[in-house]
XYZ file of C-alpha atoms in Angstrom:
138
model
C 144.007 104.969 167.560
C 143.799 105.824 163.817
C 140.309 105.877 162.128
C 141.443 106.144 158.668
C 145.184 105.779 156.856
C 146.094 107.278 153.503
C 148.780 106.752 151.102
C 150.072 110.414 150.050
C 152.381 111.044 146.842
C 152.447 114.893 146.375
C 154.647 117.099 144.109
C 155.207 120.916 143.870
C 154.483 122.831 140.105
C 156.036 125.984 142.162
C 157.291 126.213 145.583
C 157.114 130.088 145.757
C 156.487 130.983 149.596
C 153.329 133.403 148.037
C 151.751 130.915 146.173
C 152.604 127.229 146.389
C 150.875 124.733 143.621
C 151.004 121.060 144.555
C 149.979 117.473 142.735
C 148.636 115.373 144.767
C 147.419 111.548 144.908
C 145.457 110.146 148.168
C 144.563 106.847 147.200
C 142.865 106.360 144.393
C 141.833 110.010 143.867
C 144.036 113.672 142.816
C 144.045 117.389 143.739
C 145.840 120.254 142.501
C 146.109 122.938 145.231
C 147.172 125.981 145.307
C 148.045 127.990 148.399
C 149.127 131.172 149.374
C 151.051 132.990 152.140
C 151.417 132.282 156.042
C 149.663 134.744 157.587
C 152.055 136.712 160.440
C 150.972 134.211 162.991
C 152.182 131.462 160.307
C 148.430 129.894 161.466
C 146.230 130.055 158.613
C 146.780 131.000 154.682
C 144.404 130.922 151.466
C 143.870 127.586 149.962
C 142.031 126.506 146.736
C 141.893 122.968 145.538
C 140.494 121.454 142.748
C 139.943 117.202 141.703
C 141.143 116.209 139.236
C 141.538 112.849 137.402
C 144.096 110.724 138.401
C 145.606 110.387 135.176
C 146.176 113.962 135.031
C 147.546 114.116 138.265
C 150.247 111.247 137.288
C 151.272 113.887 134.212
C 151.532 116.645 136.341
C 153.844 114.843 138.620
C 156.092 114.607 135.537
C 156.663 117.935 135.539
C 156.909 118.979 139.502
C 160.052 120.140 140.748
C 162.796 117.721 142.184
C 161.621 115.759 145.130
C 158.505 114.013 145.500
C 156.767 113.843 148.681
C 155.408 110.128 149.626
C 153.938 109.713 153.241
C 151.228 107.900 155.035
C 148.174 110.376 156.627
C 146.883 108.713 159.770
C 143.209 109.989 160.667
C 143.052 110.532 164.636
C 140.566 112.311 166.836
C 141.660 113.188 170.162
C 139.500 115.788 172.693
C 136.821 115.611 170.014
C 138.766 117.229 167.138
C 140.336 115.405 163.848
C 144.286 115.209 164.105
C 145.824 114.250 160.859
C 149.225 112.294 161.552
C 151.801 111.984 158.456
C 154.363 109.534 158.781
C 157.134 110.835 156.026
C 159.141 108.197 153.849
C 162.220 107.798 151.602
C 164.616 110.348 152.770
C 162.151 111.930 155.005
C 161.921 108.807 157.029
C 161.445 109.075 160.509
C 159.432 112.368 160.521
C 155.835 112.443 161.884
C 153.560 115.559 161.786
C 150.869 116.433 163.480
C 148.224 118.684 162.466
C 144.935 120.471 163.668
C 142.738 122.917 161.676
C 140.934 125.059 163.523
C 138.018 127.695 162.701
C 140.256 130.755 163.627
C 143.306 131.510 164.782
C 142.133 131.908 168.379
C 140.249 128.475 168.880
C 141.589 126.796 171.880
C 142.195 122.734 171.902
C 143.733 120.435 174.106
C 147.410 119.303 172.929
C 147.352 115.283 172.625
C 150.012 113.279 174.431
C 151.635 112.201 170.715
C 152.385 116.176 170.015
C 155.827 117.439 170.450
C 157.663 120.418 169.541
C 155.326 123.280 167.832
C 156.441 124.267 164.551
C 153.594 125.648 163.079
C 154.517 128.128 160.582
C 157.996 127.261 160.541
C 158.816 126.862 157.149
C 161.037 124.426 157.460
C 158.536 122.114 158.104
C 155.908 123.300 154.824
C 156.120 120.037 152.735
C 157.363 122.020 150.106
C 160.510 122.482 151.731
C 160.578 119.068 153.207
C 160.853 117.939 149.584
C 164.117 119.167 149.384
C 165.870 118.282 152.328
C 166.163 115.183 154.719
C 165.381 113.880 157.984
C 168.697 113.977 158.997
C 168.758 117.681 158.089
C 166.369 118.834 159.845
């Protein structure tokens, strides 16, 4: 059962693989991020993010690269850790992710019952390529 559900619009200022910068709105509040590259395992990479106002964030959307992501984040524990859930829309509909972070890349946890196929660091599942493609395409 969900604790917690968030409405997600995010856009990419650069979908380079080495250094990704994204717009997003949760709610009522913003974040740029900026991330860099998978490491080999495709487990963890560097991540900085920053608030910012809302306002800005709507601007910066103006200029993000084709294809806006909008999804709902479902907040789920399961075994004691947080799972967040995203249910994709528009032509993403139909897609669900789950995700774990972990401390390192050699924590253990329990796999919930909702979990399917792993695709952690498969790029083809990075919202910044999902952005550009469609459930169907997948």
């Amino acid at each position: 059962m969900a604790t917690e559900c968030h409405h997600i619009i995010q856009g990419y200022l650069s979908d380079d693989p080495s250094r990704t910068v994204r717009v997003r709105l949760c709610d009522d509040e913003a974040y740029l991020t900026v991330k860099g590259a998978s490491s080999q395992s495709g487990l963890s990479r560097f991540e900085w993010e920053k608030a910012v106002s809302v306002a800005d964030a709507q601007s910066l959307l103006s200029l993000c690269l084709p294809g806006v992501i909008d999804k709902h984040r479902y907040i789920v524990f399961f075994d004691g850790r947080k799972w967040e859930i995203d249910e994709f829309h528009d032509n993403l509909e139909g897609l669900v992710l789950a995700e774990i972070e972990v401390e390192s890349e050699e924590t253990c946890f329990a796999l919930p019952s909702f979990a399917g196929r792993e695709v952690t660091g498969d790029p083809h599942y990075y919202n910044s390529y999902l952005r550009k493609t469609t459930y169907l395409d997948l």
